[in-house]
Amino acid sequence: MNSKLQTLQGMHDRLPDNMKKRQWVIQRITSVFEKYGFEPMETPAIEYWEILSGKDVYGDEEKLIYKFQDRGRRDVGMRFDFTVPLARVVSSYPDITMPFKRYQIQTVWRCDKPQYGRFREFYQCDVDIVGTESVIAEAELIMVVSEIFEAVGFKKFMTKINSRRLLQTICEYSGVDKSKEFELFRAMDKRDRIGIDGVKENFEVLGLSKETKEKIISSLGQPIAQLEKLLPNKEGIAQVRTLFSHLENLGCNMKHIMFDPWLSRGFDYYTGPIFETIIEGTKVGSVAGGGRYDNLIGKFNDKDIPAVGISIGLERVLMVMDKLDMNPKFASPVKFLVTLFDDPTTKYALQVAKDIRNSGVGVEVYPEAIKIGKQFKYASRKKIPFVVITGPDEFKTHSVAIKDMKSGTQEVIKLAKLNTWLQKKLEIRK
RNA sequence: GUGGGUAUAGCUCAACUCGGUUAGAGCGCUUGCCUGUGGAGCAAGAUGUUGCCGGUUCAAAUCCGGUUACCCACCCCA
């Protein structure tokens, strides 16, 4: 309860219970990533301030970057996301194989005010494809996210898809000034929370004409086929159609996918298709989001390199799993606890531990010869399935007593037969 | 960054409104029944600078100010 022992605002210790869940989820995420040919990458926690801020990638969000001077009085900042580090990497290693498919799972820092589902230090899982304009890239990413949420065990999730290109076309068609486009997108993005009427109110502030407002609202209400007839420029629609067709051909479960013309996303740098995944029945917001950003990397190296990426909010995924009570049961990697009886038999206990461990399973040795009951309790708490006793009786008869903690039964096994016994047990467990 | 709420035992909370003996309960924990066996049962035991700093008062968990953290809403986002 010493206040000096507190962690910083919005930052948390991650104790074993949390880490086991986290790693369980990460393991599922990476195995899907790798199945699609994405490779791991990491970048430093701290970057030059100029890299983080110089290209005006984040806009207003820039104020949320942790910024300070290091001991050499360099202006530096903490990694805010993985998009800028990726752009830096792609720009500084020109011989990287394109298309570059990498994933990055690390913490990022945002100096935000903590709230439900919102922290100052949190894990993100980014997966990006750099160097192709093909919509197949988008389809793969959406597919990957879908597979991940299925693998983790979610039943009701939805990836909403839209296209910035399409939204721009709607803006042109409705007569929205180019300079007001992005503000309009932000207003639209709130529809889920404040409803269409709320969005209309927000449109007021933008000073749009009545005709323009009505055109926008009615366009957004149209089914995709109607929109296509309505709009002079078909490029955005074509993009969405191609994406859906690729998804179907890739075998995506389409019940988790929908077209949502209202989706717009908060970052300015998206240029093409955009997407966002939510888990139904939770108020945590989106658990994954991304899109195409063809002009961003060019800001770093003056070459136009197209890219598309998506980010999974691991913290939020874990929160939702807790909420929906879908936490996985973990089997302990340690299958045997070798108890310590007294000094004279310690040597024997350690040798037995070695023998069992050599058969390929995890073994813990209790480090002190305390009351045997306590050692059993320890095994019970750590969910270790077998407890091994190597006391004077066992030592004399060259045997070990092994108790199955689940059934409560115990058997005495001769050392000479221990190996075959282990093999039999391990077979059964497979 | 703006506004509101909360902070009491390891955990969940009570007592605070209206200041007044020794700050309680459940769960967990320790010990014993059981000197070679966890979970169930019974019995006993220990919990604490009431987040921190200061003020008011004969007297503060309780009232006031500050501070730190957490929760909620906005902003925005994963």
XYZ file of C-alpha atoms in Angstrom, chain A residues 127-336:
210
model
C 0.468 -6.888 -39.767
C 1.253 -5.037 -42.983
C 1.988 -5.634 -46.646
C 4.270 -3.072 -48.241
C 4.941 -2.701 -51.943
C 1.793 -3.756 -53.725
C -1.375 -1.995 -54.783
C -3.203 -5.269 -55.254
C -6.461 -5.584 -53.363
C -5.450 -9.170 -52.710
C -3.312 -7.674 -49.955
C -6.385 -6.199 -48.265
C -8.219 -9.481 -48.666
C -5.376 -11.408 -47.041
C -5.244 -9.079 -44.069
C -8.982 -9.261 -43.447
C -8.810 -13.008 -43.855
C -5.966 -13.197 -41.354
C -7.889 -11.174 -38.793
C -10.986 -13.312 -39.276
C -8.997 -16.495 -38.790
C -7.386 -15.095 -35.667
C -10.653 -14.164 -34.008
C -12.007 -17.598 -34.840
C -8.874 -19.300 -33.526
C -9.110 -17.379 -30.257
C -12.709 -18.537 -29.929
C -14.900 -15.543 -30.715
C -18.302 -16.328 -32.171
C -19.815 -12.907 -32.773
C -17.396 -10.561 -34.423
C -17.767 -8.384 -37.482
C -15.281 -6.748 -39.782
C -16.726 -3.655 -41.395
C -15.293 -2.620 -44.723
C -15.391 0.627 -46.616
C -13.156 2.651 -48.920
C -11.792 6.142 -48.496
C -11.854 6.418 -52.272
C -15.576 5.747 -52.197
C -16.117 8.286 -49.427
C -14.195 10.880 -51.404
C -16.380 10.208 -54.407
C -19.470 10.664 -52.275
C -18.048 13.945 -51.007
C -17.409 15.179 -54.543
C -20.846 14.095 -55.639
C -22.445 15.875 -52.679
C -20.422 19.023 -53.076
C -18.253 18.857 -49.969
C -15.200 21.075 -50.007
C -11.981 19.037 -50.176
C -10.619 20.791 -47.066
C -13.601 19.651 -45.016
C -13.439 16.021 -46.096
C -11.469 14.694 -43.154
C -13.541 16.523 -40.549
C -16.610 15.092 -42.180
C -15.148 11.568 -41.942
C -14.557 12.031 -38.236
C -18.119 13.187 -37.722
C -19.417 10.155 -39.632
C -17.309 7.758 -37.657
C -19.347 8.513 -34.533
C -22.598 7.236 -35.937
C -22.551 4.058 -33.861
C -22.372 6.102 -30.664
C -24.441 9.211 -31.393
C -26.776 8.015 -34.157
C -27.608 9.608 -37.495
C -29.225 12.627 -35.844
C -26.076 13.222 -33.827
C -23.995 13.070 -36.971
C -26.344 15.558 -38.642
C -25.773 17.931 -35.736
C -22.039 17.571 -36.164
C -22.447 18.338 -39.852
C -23.900 21.720 -38.830
C -20.561 22.808 -37.436
C -18.936 22.117 -40.788
C -21.193 24.667 -42.435
C -22.483 22.410 -45.197
C -25.456 23.404 -47.287
C -28.755 21.655 -46.710
C -28.599 20.030 -50.114
C -25.092 18.691 -49.487
C -26.042 17.216 -46.140
C -29.063 15.469 -47.576
C -27.077 14.107 -50.469
C -24.473 12.642 -48.140
C -26.968 11.062 -45.771
C -29.037 9.570 -48.565
C -25.966 8.248 -50.413
C -24.751 6.528 -47.278
C -28.134 4.883 -46.863
C -28.053 3.288 -50.321
C -27.277 -0.354 -50.976
C -24.072 -0.809 -52.905
C -25.773 -1.442 -56.277
C -27.753 1.806 -56.000
C -24.646 3.731 -55.025
C -22.904 2.460 -58.095
C -25.602 3.868 -60.367
C -25.637 7.141 -58.464
C -21.967 8.037 -58.409
C -20.089 9.404 -61.415
C -16.809 7.792 -60.375
C -16.993 4.017 -59.906
C -13.468 3.431 -58.640
C -14.301 3.237 -54.932
C -17.199 0.880 -55.493
C -15.073 -1.282 -57.744
C -12.486 -1.518 -55.002
C -15.031 -2.763 -52.484
C -16.500 -5.212 -54.965
C -13.089 -6.636 -55.828
C -12.228 -6.966 -52.169
C -15.419 -8.898 -51.459
C -14.857 -11.180 -54.386
C -11.268 -11.929 -53.312
C -12.487 -12.668 -49.804
C -15.013 -15.154 -51.099
C -12.438 -16.874 -53.245
C -10.074 -17.111 -50.303
C -12.798 -18.960 -48.409
C -13.533 -16.242 -45.890
C -16.548 -16.840 -43.683
C -18.658 -13.959 -45.008
C -20.966 -13.842 -42.008
C -18.202 -11.933 -40.229
C -17.797 -9.390 -43.038
C -19.992 -6.456 -44.025
C -19.856 -3.370 -46.181
C -20.439 -0.257 -44.089
C -20.392 3.050 -45.992
C -20.410 4.900 -42.651
C -17.041 3.530 -41.607
C -14.339 6.159 -42.022
C -11.548 5.666 -39.388
C -9.755 8.415 -37.523
C -6.358 8.553 -39.204
C -5.821 11.004 -41.995
C -3.335 8.866 -43.899
C -5.679 6.194 -45.272
C -6.125 6.328 -49.040
C -8.058 3.225 -50.091
C -9.988 0.422 -48.439
C -10.423 0.711 -44.671
C -11.620 -1.836 -42.145
C -12.453 -2.235 -38.517
C -13.395 -5.254 -36.413
C -15.761 -5.143 -33.483
C -16.944 -7.854 -31.132
C -20.677 -7.754 -30.726
C -22.173 -7.176 -27.320
C -19.159 -5.346 -25.867
C -18.551 -1.668 -25.326
C -14.817 -1.836 -25.728
C -14.858 -0.241 -29.183
C -12.922 -1.728 -32.038
C -10.519 -4.595 -31.453
C -8.779 -4.281 -34.807
C -8.554 -1.626 -37.454
C -6.582 -0.649 -40.495
C -6.532 0.240 -44.117
C -4.475 1.206 -47.133
C -2.021 4.073 -46.860
C -0.308 4.515 -50.207
C 1.210 7.960 -49.598
C 2.721 7.504 -46.167
C 6.006 5.746 -46.841
C 6.765 8.219 -49.615
C 6.992 10.923 -46.971
C 10.096 9.178 -45.668
C 11.945 8.350 -48.871
C 10.319 10.291 -51.699
C 9.427 7.072 -53.467
C 5.800 6.095 -53.796
C 5.507 2.800 -52.012
C 1.982 1.494 -51.508
C 1.113 -0.253 -48.266
C -1.784 -1.703 -46.362
C -1.953 -2.838 -42.754
C -4.122 -3.788 -39.862
C -3.612 -3.635 -36.133
C -5.114 -5.900 -33.489
C -5.630 -4.404 -30.032
C -4.400 -7.204 -27.834
C -5.394 -5.543 -24.531
C -8.945 -5.156 -25.714
C -9.068 -8.702 -26.996
C -7.988 -9.906 -23.553
C -10.552 -7.678 -21.836
C -13.332 -9.030 -24.004
C -12.209 -12.593 -23.342
C -12.421 -11.922 -19.604
C -15.807 -10.305 -19.973
C -17.198 -13.172 -22.045
C -15.621 -15.680 -19.668
C -13.805 -17.455 -22.475
C -10.413 -17.793 -20.880
C -8.524 -20.880 -21.927
C -7.645 -23.575 -19.412
C -3.910 -23.868 -19.118
C -2.187 -27.156 -18.548
C 0.927 -26.659 -16.482
C 4.098 -27.260 -18.510
C 5.416 -28.857 -15.327
C 3.904 -32.309 -14.902
C 5.803 -33.489 -11.802
